Short mmCIF file of C-alpha atoms and ligand atoms in Angstrom, two decimals:
data_model
loop_
_atom_site.label_atom_id
_atom_site.label_comp_id
_atom_site.label_asym_id
_atom_site.label_seq_id
_atom_site.Cartn_x
_atom_site.Cartn_y
_atom_site.Cartn_z
CA MET A 1 0.95 -21.67 -14.13
CA THR A 2 -1.15 -22.20 -10.99
CA THR A 3 -4.77 -21.05 -10.81
CA ASN A 4 -3.81 -18.20 -8.53
CA GLU A 5 -1.19 -16.97 -10.97
CA ASN A 6 -3.94 -17.02 -13.59
CA LYS A 7 -6.09 -14.94 -11.27
CA PHE A 8 -3.20 -12.51 -10.82
CA GLN A 9 -2.86 -12.14 -14.60
CA GLU A 10 -6.63 -11.63 -14.88
CA ILE A 11 -6.47 -8.85 -12.28
CA ILE A 12 -3.62 -7.15 -14.17
CA SER A 13 -5.59 -7.29 -17.45
CA HIS A 14 -8.76 -6.10 -15.75
CA ALA A 15 -6.90 -3.21 -14.11
CA LYS A 16 -5.71 -2.06 -17.52
CA GLU A 17 -8.95 -2.65 -19.42
CA TYR A 18 -11.05 -0.69 -16.92
CA GLY A 19 -8.74 2.26 -16.39
CA PHE A 20 -7.19 1.38 -13.04
CA VAL A 21 -3.49 0.84 -13.85
CA PHE A 22 -1.51 1.29 -17.08
CA PRO A 23 2.16 0.47 -17.76
CA SER A 24 4.09 3.75 -17.66
CA SER A 25 4.83 5.36 -21.06
CA GLU A 26 3.23 2.39 -22.76
CA ILE A 27 3.51 3.87 -26.27
CA TYR A 28 7.29 3.46 -25.85
CA ASP A 29 6.83 -0.14 -24.64
CA GLY A 30 6.63 0.84 -20.98
CA LEU A 31 9.27 1.36 -18.31
CA SER A 32 10.15 -1.60 -16.14
CA ALA A 33 8.41 -1.59 -12.75
CA VAL A 34 6.84 1.84 -13.22
CA TYR A 35 3.06 2.22 -13.55
CA ASP A 36 0.47 4.96 -14.06
CA TYR A 37 -2.94 5.07 -12.41
CA GLY A 38 -5.92 5.70 -14.69
CA PRO A 39 -9.25 7.42 -13.96
CA TYR A 40 -10.66 4.74 -11.64
CA GLY A 41 -7.25 3.75 -10.28
CA SER A 42 -6.35 7.28 -9.23
CA GLU A 43 -9.77 7.62 -7.59
CA LEU A 44 -9.38 4.32 -5.68
CA LYS A 45 -5.81 5.17 -4.67
CA LYS A 46 -6.92 8.57 -3.38
CA ASN A 47 -9.75 6.98 -1.41
CA ILE A 48 -7.39 4.47 0.25
CA ARG A 49 -4.97 7.31 1.06
CA ASP A 50 -7.78 9.44 2.51
CA TYR A 51 -9.09 6.52 4.56
CA TRP A 52 -5.63 5.97 6.05
CA TRP A 53 -5.07 9.70 6.59
CA LYS A 54 -8.39 10.17 8.33
CA SER A 55 -7.93 7.14 10.58
CA MET A 56 -4.43 8.29 11.54
CA THR A 57 -4.90 12.05 11.96
CA GLN A 58 -8.59 12.91 12.39
CA MET A 59 -9.28 9.87 14.58
CA HIS A 60 -6.15 10.31 16.74
CA GLU A 61 -5.97 13.64 18.53
CA ASN A 62 -2.25 13.08 19.14
CA ILE A 63 -1.24 12.49 15.50
CA VAL A 64 -0.63 15.35 13.06
CA GLY A 65 0.33 15.28 9.40
CA ILE A 66 3.06 16.84 7.29
CA ASP A 67 3.98 16.94 3.62
CA ALA A 68 7.78 17.05 3.31
CA ALA A 69 9.72 17.44 0.06
CA ILE A 70 11.06 14.45 -1.84
CA PHE A 71 14.49 16.05 -2.10
CA MET A 72 16.34 16.33 1.18
CA HIS A 73 19.79 17.50 2.20
CA PRO A 74 22.20 14.71 1.17
CA THR A 75 23.53 14.39 4.73
CA THR A 76 20.08 13.13 5.74
CA TRP A 77 20.84 9.83 4.03
CA LYS A 78 24.31 9.56 5.47
CA ALA A 79 22.84 10.13 8.96
CA SER A 80 19.97 7.70 8.45
CA GLY A 81 22.35 4.95 7.38
CA HIS A 82 20.87 4.60 3.91
CA VAL A 83 24.09 5.55 2.09
CA ASP A 84 26.00 2.77 3.85
CA ASN A 85 23.34 0.19 4.59
CA PHE A 86 20.35 0.46 2.28
CA SER A 87 21.31 -2.43 0.08
CA ASP A 88 20.23 -5.94 -0.75
CA PRO A 89 22.46 -8.98 -1.26
CA MET A 90 22.41 -9.77 -4.99
CA ILE A 91 23.81 -12.51 -7.14
CA ASP A 92 24.32 -12.56 -10.92
CA ASN A 93 24.05 -15.50 -13.25
CA ARG A 94 27.13 -15.45 -15.47
CA ASP A 95 25.40 -17.09 -18.44
CA SER A 96 22.30 -14.89 -18.65
CA ASN A 97 23.74 -11.78 -16.92
CA LYS A 98 20.52 -11.64 -14.95
CA ARG A 99 20.70 -10.28 -11.42
CA TYR A 100 18.64 -11.70 -8.55
CA ARG A 101 17.97 -10.73 -4.99
CA VAL A 102 19.31 -13.65 -2.97
CA ASP A 103 16.26 -13.88 -0.69
CA HIS A 104 13.88 -13.90 -3.69
CA LEU A 105 15.84 -16.68 -5.35
CA ILE A 106 15.68 -18.90 -2.27
CA GLU A 107 12.05 -17.98 -1.50
CA GLY A 108 11.20 -19.02 -5.08
CA LEU A 109 12.45 -22.53 -4.35
CA ALA A 110 10.63 -22.58 -1.00
CA ASP A 111 7.36 -21.69 -2.78
CA LYS A 112 7.88 -24.57 -5.21
CA LEU A 113 8.58 -26.98 -2.34
CA LYS A 114 5.38 -25.85 -0.61
CA GLU A 115 3.37 -26.34 -3.80
CA ALA A 116 4.77 -29.88 -3.93
CA GLY A 117 3.57 -30.47 -0.35
CA LYS A 118 7.11 -30.36 1.12
CA THR A 119 6.24 -27.74 3.72
CA LYS A 120 8.85 -28.83 6.27
CA GLU A 121 11.70 -28.64 3.72
CA ALA A 122 10.45 -25.21 2.63
CA ASP A 123 10.29 -23.92 6.22
CA ASP A 124 13.76 -25.30 7.02
CA LEU A 125 15.17 -23.64 3.92
CA ILE A 126 13.68 -20.25 4.83
CA ALA A 127 14.86 -20.59 8.44
CA GLU A 128 18.40 -21.34 7.25
CA MET A 129 18.28 -18.40 4.82
CA ASP A 130 17.07 -16.04 7.58
CA ARG A 131 19.87 -17.23 9.85
CA LEU A 132 22.57 -16.67 7.21
CA LEU A 133 21.14 -13.28 6.15
CA ALA A 134 21.10 -12.17 9.78
CA ALA A 135 24.76 -13.17 10.04
CA ASP A 136 25.65 -11.53 6.66
CA ASP A 137 27.27 -14.85 5.78
CA PHE A 138 27.34 -14.47 1.99
CA SER A 139 29.60 -17.41 1.22
CA ALA A 140 27.31 -19.78 3.16
CA LEU A 141 24.32 -18.31 1.33
CA LYS A 142 26.01 -19.02 -2.00
CA GLU A 143 26.64 -22.59 -0.81
CA LEU A 144 22.96 -22.87 0.16
CA ILE A 145 21.96 -21.84 -3.38
CA ALA A 146 24.38 -24.39 -4.88
CA ALA A 147 23.40 -27.19 -2.47
CA ASN A 148 19.74 -26.74 -3.42
CA ASN A 149 20.52 -26.65 -7.16
CA ILE A 150 18.85 -23.28 -7.60
CA VAL A 151 19.28 -22.23 -11.22
CA CYS A 152 18.62 -19.07 -13.24
CA SER A 153 15.15 -19.10 -14.82
CA ILE A 154 16.60 -17.78 -18.10
CA SER A 155 19.85 -19.69 -18.66
CA GLY A 156 18.84 -22.70 -16.60
CA THR A 157 22.36 -22.85 -15.13
CA GLY A 158 23.78 -22.50 -11.63
CA ASN A 159 26.81 -20.52 -12.83
CA TRP A 160 26.63 -17.82 -10.13
CA THR A 161 28.90 -14.91 -9.21
CA ASP A 162 29.71 -14.18 -5.57
CA ILE A 163 27.00 -12.41 -3.57
CA ARG A 164 27.40 -8.62 -3.30
CA GLN A 165 25.47 -5.75 -1.75
CA PHE A 166 23.77 -3.18 -4.07
CA ASN A 167 22.50 0.19 -2.83
CA LEU A 168 18.89 0.84 -3.79
CA MET A 169 18.87 4.64 -3.76
CA PHE A 170 18.49 6.70 -6.96
CA SER A 171 20.79 9.70 -7.15
CA THR A 172 20.59 12.84 -9.23
CA GLN A 173 22.26 16.28 -9.42
CA LEU A 174 21.03 19.45 -7.77
CA GLY A 175 22.25 22.58 -9.60
CA SER A 176 22.54 23.61 -13.22
CA VAL A 177 26.22 23.02 -13.93
CA ALA A 178 27.18 19.38 -13.63
CA GLU A 179 30.67 20.04 -12.16
CA GLU A 180 29.30 22.27 -9.42
CA ALA A 181 26.22 20.22 -8.71
CA ASP A 182 25.68 18.28 -5.51
CA THR A 183 24.62 14.65 -5.65
CA ILE A 184 21.28 14.24 -3.99
CA TYR A 185 18.97 11.25 -3.61
CA LEU A 186 15.35 10.59 -4.36
CA ARG A 187 14.02 9.61 -0.93
CA PRO A 188 13.80 5.82 -0.47
CA GLU A 189 11.32 6.26 2.40
CA THR A 190 9.15 9.16 3.56
CA ALA A 191 10.10 8.64 7.21
CA GLN A 192 13.22 10.84 7.18
CA GLY A 193 11.13 13.91 6.23
CA ILE A 194 9.30 13.33 9.51
CA PHE A 195 12.44 12.89 11.62
CA VAL A 196 14.18 16.05 10.39
CA ASN A 197 10.97 18.01 11.12
CA PHE A 198 10.39 16.44 14.52
CA LEU A 199 11.04 19.59 16.58
CA ASN A 200 9.37 21.97 14.09
CA VAL A 201 6.20 19.89 14.31
CA GLN A 202 6.33 19.26 18.05
CA LYS A 203 6.73 22.95 18.83
CA THR A 204 4.25 24.36 16.31
CA SER A 205 1.51 21.84 17.06
CA ARG A 206 2.28 21.87 20.82
CA MET A 207 2.30 18.07 20.94
CA ARG A 208 3.21 16.22 24.13
CA ILE A 209 4.74 12.77 24.12
CA PRO A 210 3.39 10.25 23.14
CA PHE A 211 2.44 11.71 19.77
CA GLY A 212 2.72 10.85 16.11
CA ILE A 213 3.52 12.50 12.78
CA ALA A 214 1.93 11.05 9.65
CA GLN A 215 2.87 11.51 6.03
CA THR A 216 1.99 10.08 2.64
CA GLY A 217 4.10 10.47 -0.47
CA LYS A 218 6.33 9.06 -3.16
CA ALA A 219 9.43 7.00 -2.44
CA PHE A 220 11.96 5.61 -4.93
CA ARG A 221 14.05 2.46 -4.90
CA ASN A 222 16.16 0.98 -7.65
CA GLU A 223 14.69 -2.48 -7.12
CA ILE A 224 16.75 -5.03 -8.99
CA VAL A 225 14.05 -7.66 -9.11
CA ALA A 226 11.14 -5.42 -9.89
CA ARG A 227 8.25 -7.51 -11.10
CA GLN A 228 4.84 -8.70 -9.94
CA PHE A 229 2.96 -5.68 -11.27
CA ILE A 230 2.51 -2.87 -8.72
CA PHE A 231 3.68 -5.08 -5.84
CA ARG A 232 7.32 -4.04 -6.25
CA MET A 233 7.92 -0.81 -8.10
CA ARG A 234 10.77 1.62 -8.54
CA GLU A 235 8.53 4.61 -7.85
CA PHE A 236 5.82 3.99 -5.28
CA GLU A 237 3.89 5.68 -2.53
CA GLN A 238 4.14 5.15 1.21
CA MET A 239 1.83 6.05 4.07
CA GLU A 240 3.99 6.30 7.16
CA MET A 241 3.51 7.35 10.75
CA GLN A 242 6.28 7.85 13.31
CA PHE A 243 5.05 7.65 16.90
CA PHE A 244 7.38 9.37 19.41
CA VAL A 245 7.41 7.83 22.87
CA ARG A 246 9.23 7.99 26.19
CA PRO A 247 12.24 5.58 26.27
CA GLY A 248 11.26 2.37 27.99
CA THR A 249 7.65 2.48 26.74
CA GLU A 250 8.46 1.53 23.14
CA GLY A 251 7.78 -2.20 23.71
CA ASP A 252 4.17 -1.50 24.77
CA TRP A 253 3.62 0.96 21.92
CA TYR A 254 5.07 -1.51 19.43
CA LYS A 255 2.48 -4.10 20.58
CA TYR A 256 -0.26 -1.46 20.45
CA TRP A 257 0.48 -0.40 16.86
CA LYS A 258 0.99 -3.97 15.68
CA GLU A 259 -2.56 -4.77 16.76
CA ALA A 260 -4.09 -1.39 15.79
CA ARG A 261 -2.77 -1.60 12.25
CA LEU A 262 -4.17 -5.08 11.73
CA GLN A 263 -7.55 -3.82 12.97
CA TRP A 264 -7.37 -0.99 10.41
CA HIS A 265 -7.00 -3.57 7.65
CA LEU A 266 -9.90 -5.61 9.00
CA SER A 267 -12.07 -2.47 9.22
CA LEU A 268 -12.21 -2.64 5.43
CA GLY A 269 -14.00 -5.96 5.68
CA THR A 270 -11.04 -7.99 4.43
CA SER A 271 -10.99 -11.69 5.39
CA PRO A 272 -9.01 -12.13 8.66
CA GLU A 273 -7.64 -15.51 7.55
CA LYS A 274 -5.84 -13.80 4.69
CA TYR A 275 -3.64 -11.89 7.13
CA ARG A 276 -0.69 -12.99 9.22
CA TYR A 277 2.26 -11.39 11.03
CA HIS A 278 5.84 -12.13 10.10
CA ASP A 279 8.28 -11.23 12.87
CA HIS A 280 11.67 -10.22 11.51
CA VAL A 281 14.76 -12.25 12.28
CA LYS A 282 17.11 -10.02 10.31
CA LEU A 283 16.38 -6.48 11.45
CA ALA A 284 16.88 -3.36 9.33
CA HIS A 285 19.87 -1.27 10.38
CA TYR A 286 17.64 1.02 12.48
CA ALA A 287 15.23 -1.50 14.01
CA LYS A 288 15.01 -2.88 17.55
CA GLU A 289 11.94 -5.03 16.90
CA ALA A 290 10.01 -5.36 13.65
CA CYS A 291 7.27 -7.29 11.93
CA ASP A 292 5.39 -7.31 8.66
CA ILE A 293 1.67 -7.56 8.23
CA GLU A 294 1.37 -10.03 5.37
CA PHE A 295 -1.62 -10.59 3.12
CA GLU A 296 -2.38 -13.60 0.98
CA PHE A 297 -2.20 -12.13 -2.52
CA PRO A 298 -2.86 -14.46 -5.48
CA ILE A 299 0.96 -14.73 -5.65
CA GLY A 300 1.14 -15.93 -2.03
CA PHE A 301 1.54 -14.36 1.41
CA LYS A 302 3.48 -11.10 0.99
CA GLU A 303 4.31 -8.03 3.07
CA VAL A 304 1.89 -5.13 2.84
CA GLU A 305 2.89 -3.13 5.91
CA GLY A 306 5.80 -2.95 8.34
CA ILE A 307 5.71 -2.05 12.05
CA HIS A 308 9.15 -1.10 13.33
CA SER A 309 10.45 -0.17 16.76
CA ARG A 310 13.23 2.19 15.58
CA SER A 311 14.62 3.13 19.04
CA ASP A 312 16.15 6.65 19.09
CA PHE A 313 18.37 5.72 16.18
CA ASP A 314 17.15 8.26 13.61
CA LEU A 315 16.83 11.29 15.90
CA SER A 316 20.21 10.54 17.52
CA GLN A 317 21.86 10.23 14.13
CA HIS A 318 20.36 13.54 12.94
CA GLN A 319 21.50 15.19 16.16
CA LEU A 320 25.00 13.83 15.57
CA TYR A 321 25.24 14.86 11.89
CA SER A 322 23.41 18.21 12.10
CA LYS A 323 24.80 19.17 15.51
CA LYS A 324 21.28 20.40 16.36
CA LYS A 325 19.59 19.15 19.53
CA MET A 326 16.82 16.66 18.84
CA GLN A 327 15.73 16.46 22.45
CA TYR A 328 12.34 16.81 24.01
CA PHE A 329 11.68 18.16 27.52
CA ASP A 330 9.22 15.93 29.35
CA ASN A 331 7.84 17.69 32.44
CA ASP A 332 5.66 14.75 33.49
CA VAL A 333 6.77 13.45 36.87
CA ASP A 334 8.68 10.18 36.97
CA PRO A 335 7.06 8.20 39.86
CA ALA A 336 10.41 6.51 40.53
CA THR A 337 12.25 9.77 41.31
CA GLY A 338 9.42 12.23 42.00
CA LYS A 339 11.07 14.58 39.49
CA PRO A 340 10.21 15.43 35.85
CA PHE A 341 11.50 12.95 33.26
CA GLY A 342 13.42 15.91 31.79
CA ASN A 343 15.33 16.00 28.50
CA TYR A 344 15.67 12.97 26.27
CA ILE A 345 15.67 11.88 22.64
CA PRO A 346 12.33 10.12 22.13
CA TYR A 347 12.07 6.53 20.92
CA VAL A 348 10.03 5.85 17.80
CA VAL A 349 7.55 3.20 16.73
CA GLU A 350 6.82 3.38 13.01
CA THR A 351 3.94 2.08 10.94
CA SER A 352 4.76 2.00 7.23
CA ILE A 353 2.36 0.79 4.56
CA GLY A 354 2.77 0.86 0.78
CA LEU A 355 -0.20 2.57 -0.84
CA ASP A 356 0.27 0.70 -4.09
CA ARG A 357 0.43 -2.63 -2.24
CA MET A 358 -2.75 -1.73 -0.37
CA PHE A 359 -4.32 -0.93 -3.75
CA LEU A 360 -3.25 -4.35 -5.06
CA LEU A 361 -4.61 -5.93 -1.88
CA ILE A 362 -8.01 -4.32 -2.47
CA LEU A 363 -8.06 -5.44 -6.11
CA SER A 364 -6.99 -8.99 -5.17
CA GLU A 365 -9.59 -9.26 -2.42
CA SER A 366 -12.43 -7.73 -4.41
CA TYR A 367 -11.97 -9.28 -7.86
CA GLU A 368 -14.42 -12.06 -8.65
CA GLU A 369 -15.47 -13.79 -11.81
CA GLU A 370 -18.96 -15.08 -11.05
CA THR A 371 -20.96 -17.65 -12.96
CA LEU A 372 -24.63 -16.69 -12.90
CA THR A 373 -27.48 -19.06 -13.68
CA LYS A 374 -30.30 -17.41 -15.56
CA GLU A 375 -34.01 -18.26 -15.20
CA ASP A 376 -33.90 -20.44 -18.36
CA GLY A 377 -31.03 -22.49 -16.88
CA SER A 378 -28.32 -21.03 -19.13
CA THR A 379 -25.25 -19.48 -17.54
CA ASP A 380 -23.56 -16.14 -17.82
CA LYS A 381 -20.37 -14.61 -16.42
CA ARG A 382 -19.95 -11.35 -14.60
CA VAL A 383 -16.70 -9.81 -13.42
CA VAL A 384 -17.26 -7.79 -10.30
CA LEU A 385 -15.04 -5.82 -7.95
CA HIS A 386 -16.48 -6.04 -4.43
CA ILE A 387 -14.58 -2.91 -3.35
CA PRO A 388 -15.73 -1.66 0.10
CA ALA A 389 -18.29 1.09 -0.61
CA LYS A 390 -16.38 3.69 1.42
CA ILE A 391 -13.33 3.50 -0.87
CA ALA A 392 -14.99 2.57 -4.20
CA PRO A 393 -13.89 4.88 -7.07
CA VAL A 394 -17.52 5.64 -8.00
CA LYS A 395 -20.22 5.36 -5.34
CA LEU A 396 -23.34 5.78 -7.43
CA ALA A 397 -24.18 5.30 -11.11
CA ILE A 398 -27.23 7.23 -12.30
CA LEU A 399 -28.87 5.56 -15.28
CA PRO A 400 -32.00 6.80 -17.07
CA LEU A 401 -33.65 3.76 -18.68
CA VAL A 402 -34.09 5.58 -22.01
CA LYS A 403 -32.70 8.78 -23.48
CA LYS A 404 -36.10 10.43 -23.84
CA ASP A 405 -39.51 11.06 -22.22
CA GLY A 406 -38.02 13.40 -19.61
CA LEU A 407 -36.06 10.60 -17.86
CA PRO A 408 -32.57 12.14 -18.44
CA GLU A 409 -33.83 15.40 -16.87
CA ILE A 410 -34.87 13.59 -13.67
CA ALA A 411 -31.55 11.67 -13.67
CA ARG A 412 -29.64 14.94 -13.98
CA GLU A 413 -31.50 16.30 -10.95
CA ILE A 414 -30.36 13.28 -8.89
CA MET A 415 -26.84 13.78 -10.23
CA ASN A 416 -26.84 17.44 -9.15
CA ASP A 417 -28.20 16.51 -5.73
CA CYS A 418 -25.56 13.80 -5.11
CA LYS A 419 -22.35 14.89 -6.80
CA PRO A 420 -21.31 17.46 -4.19
CA HIS A 421 -21.35 14.64 -1.61
CA PHE A 422 -19.71 11.69 -3.37
CA ARG A 423 -18.43 10.56 -6.77
CA CYS A 424 -21.25 9.79 -9.20
CA PHE A 425 -21.32 8.55 -12.76
CA TYR A 426 -24.01 9.39 -15.30
CA GLU A 427 -24.73 7.22 -18.35
CA GLU A 428 -27.65 6.94 -20.73
CA LYS A 429 -26.16 4.83 -23.54
CA ASP A 430 -26.66 1.03 -24.06
CA ALA A 431 -29.05 -1.52 -22.56
CA ILE A 432 -29.43 -1.29 -18.80
CA GLY A 433 -27.94 -4.78 -18.22
CA LYS A 434 -24.77 -3.80 -20.06
CA ARG A 435 -24.50 -0.61 -18.04
CA TYR A 436 -24.88 -2.54 -14.77
CA ARG A 437 -22.06 -4.91 -15.81
CA ARG A 438 -19.72 -2.02 -16.59
CA GLN A 439 -20.37 -0.60 -13.12
CA ASP A 440 -19.81 -4.03 -11.52
CA ALA A 441 -16.45 -4.20 -13.29
CA ILE A 442 -15.27 -0.93 -11.73
CA GLY A 443 -16.76 -1.74 -8.33
CA THR A 444 -19.62 0.80 -8.14
CA PRO A 445 -21.68 -0.32 -5.12
CA PHE A 446 -24.98 1.35 -6.12
CA CYS A 447 -26.82 2.04 -9.38
CA VAL A 448 -30.12 3.90 -9.66
CA THR A 449 -32.36 3.51 -12.65
CA ILE A 450 -34.89 6.16 -13.58
CA ASP A 451 -37.82 4.72 -15.54
CA HIS A 452 -41.36 5.73 -16.60
CA GLN A 453 -42.77 4.85 -13.18
CA THR A 454 -40.45 7.47 -11.69
CA LYS A 455 -42.50 10.14 -13.44
CA GLU A 456 -45.67 8.84 -11.83
CA ASP A 457 -44.63 8.08 -8.24
CA GLN A 458 -41.20 9.73 -7.78
CA THR A 459 -39.50 6.38 -7.05
CA VAL A 460 -36.39 4.86 -8.62
CA THR A 461 -34.84 1.39 -8.67
CA ILE A 462 -31.70 1.06 -6.62
CA ARG A 463 -29.49 -1.93 -7.46
CA TYR A 464 -26.92 -3.32 -5.05
CA ARG A 465 -23.70 -4.50 -6.69
CA ASP A 466 -22.87 -7.51 -4.50
CA SER A 467 -26.32 -9.10 -4.20
CA MET A 468 -27.64 -7.69 -7.49
CA GLN A 469 -30.90 -7.17 -5.56
CA GLN A 470 -33.06 -4.30 -6.69
CA GLU A 471 -35.60 -2.30 -4.71
CA ARG A 472 -37.78 0.71 -5.33
CA VAL A 473 -37.10 3.69 -3.14
CA PRO A 474 -38.32 7.30 -3.15
CA LEU A 475 -36.09 9.37 -5.39
CA SER A 476 -35.55 11.83 -2.54
CA THR A 477 -33.85 9.16 -0.36
CA VAL A 478 -31.13 8.09 -2.82
CA ARG A 479 -28.51 10.49 -1.52
CA ASP A 480 -28.98 9.37 2.10
CA VAL A 481 -28.99 5.65 1.25
CA VAL A 482 -25.55 6.06 -0.33
CA LEU A 483 -24.23 8.38 2.41
CA LYS A 484 -25.31 5.91 5.09
CA ASN A 485 -23.38 3.12 3.39
CA ILE A 486 -20.16 5.01 2.75
CA SER A 487 -19.76 6.80 6.05
N1 LIG N 1 10.22 3.57 6.63
C1 LIG N 1 10.27 2.17 6.70
C2 LIG N 1 10.20 1.51 5.41
O1 LIG N 1 10.31 2.13 4.37
P1 LIG N 1 9.91 -0.83 4.28
O2 LIG N 1 9.50 -2.15 4.88
O3 LIG N 1 11.15 -0.79 3.46
O4 LIG N 1 9.99 0.18 5.51
C3 LIG N 1 7.44 -0.08 3.96
O5 LIG N 1 8.71 -0.28 3.40
C4 LIG N 1 6.35 -0.48 3.00
O6 LIG N 1 6.53 0.19 1.75
C5 LIG N 1 6.35 -1.97 2.64
O7 LIG N 1 5.63 -2.72 3.61
C6 LIG N 1 5.64 -1.97 1.30
O8 LIG N 1 4.23 -1.97 1.47
C7 LIG N 1 6.06 -0.64 0.70
N2 LIG N 1 7.14 -0.85 -0.29
C8 LIG N 1 8.45 -0.99 -0.04
N3 LIG N 1 9.14 -1.15 -1.19
C9 LIG N 1 8.22 -1.11 -2.19
C10 LIG N 1 8.30 -1.20 -3.62
N4 LIG N 1 9.45 -1.35 -4.23
N5 LIG N 1 7.15 -1.12 -4.33
C11 LIG N 1 5.96 -0.95 -3.70
N6 LIG N 1 5.83 -0.83 -2.37
C12 LIG N 1 6.93 -0.91 -1.62
#
């Protein structure tokens, strides 16, 4: 196991121990690739979602939000192409009966080659895989697996079946009597809820092109290789925005959103060198141009967000299947003709980020096990989450030094003053050092301690998580110090 894999395991354990993420239905031994968010996890997840929502809707006058249902008319998925195309090439090992996604199997070997310093071989292998995937050449892909002696991690053999496509959508029945029920799907992406509502939203919010519709919500995929904690789950959450533009301008908007989305990530203070773009060679069935924003997780560079130029594919398909017009009338004047642009089906540039992956990104970036040297020369360890203050689950911990002498009463007053404005945590049990460490472990950026001096001069000690510096400030300023740092 490499050091980074160790770090990944430490993050998973930490997330469980401190109430961020639990395996789903753990008392029944869990459910593969399904996870629950605990008290601090649900708070952090909500804060990331809110941060995205605010930056998309409140900060863009031409982007509005919706909240569409998970269930949609089954024809939606026929029109969108998901029934026919939303599949991954898979291969089974005959000896272990284990199923693999072909790209994951080959990428696994490429990672090993890179670790062994054979970067060129790894890059050539990935380039060849991309080429064959783009050509849907499954027999050549199988030969590539055989030629590189890629074996199953369980059986250790290369006894592979042919490569086949598997659809990733979950289906269920709508209606009470099975024979009469219609098969419907759990949405595999939130985007289609936006497309089918395009005209409802455009008309009711009086939007003019270019404009966007944003949505956050659950999506479901029957991932065959579902592992790596919350990185790849069967039930997950997306934050998507479809930006509707005049045909011919999509290339410029694609560039704009590619850059704007990276800037959003960097606005959280994340290290720029941990990001890179990956331009797609094999495009999804709807895409004209596409890239991933990748982040260097402890398990390597992986996709966290996709930017896709989807042309007018989705709206045209819904127009075709529903027989309802999906056109927009553009009365801006076309300088080339001197006449209005008129009716057309808009083109779409999509930004699509996984909330759970963003959550994992924040945990990966903020987790640190520090070795501290004490005054007497001995060392100590502290585990700290350097979560950006604006999205930290708890912003302020309020800690009376002792449980008596009127200190809890003063602490409660601070609590009452602050809790309408941001999430606070009150605790009076245990030594103060222990309490600080617990707050470090959940990423609380500020702690205030109320001691006997507070009674004399109305000041408290404020402690900063990252530097561990402490300073005395007037009790009355605590709320504003925190507000200033989280705004
Ligand atoms: N509407 C476009 C779309 O769904 P995608 O690249 O398939 O595009 C977008 O998914 C994002 O959703 C990904 O970048 C990733 O962050 C997240 N995502 C996709 N599958 C996921 C899974 N199984 N578990 C967690 N997140 C996932």
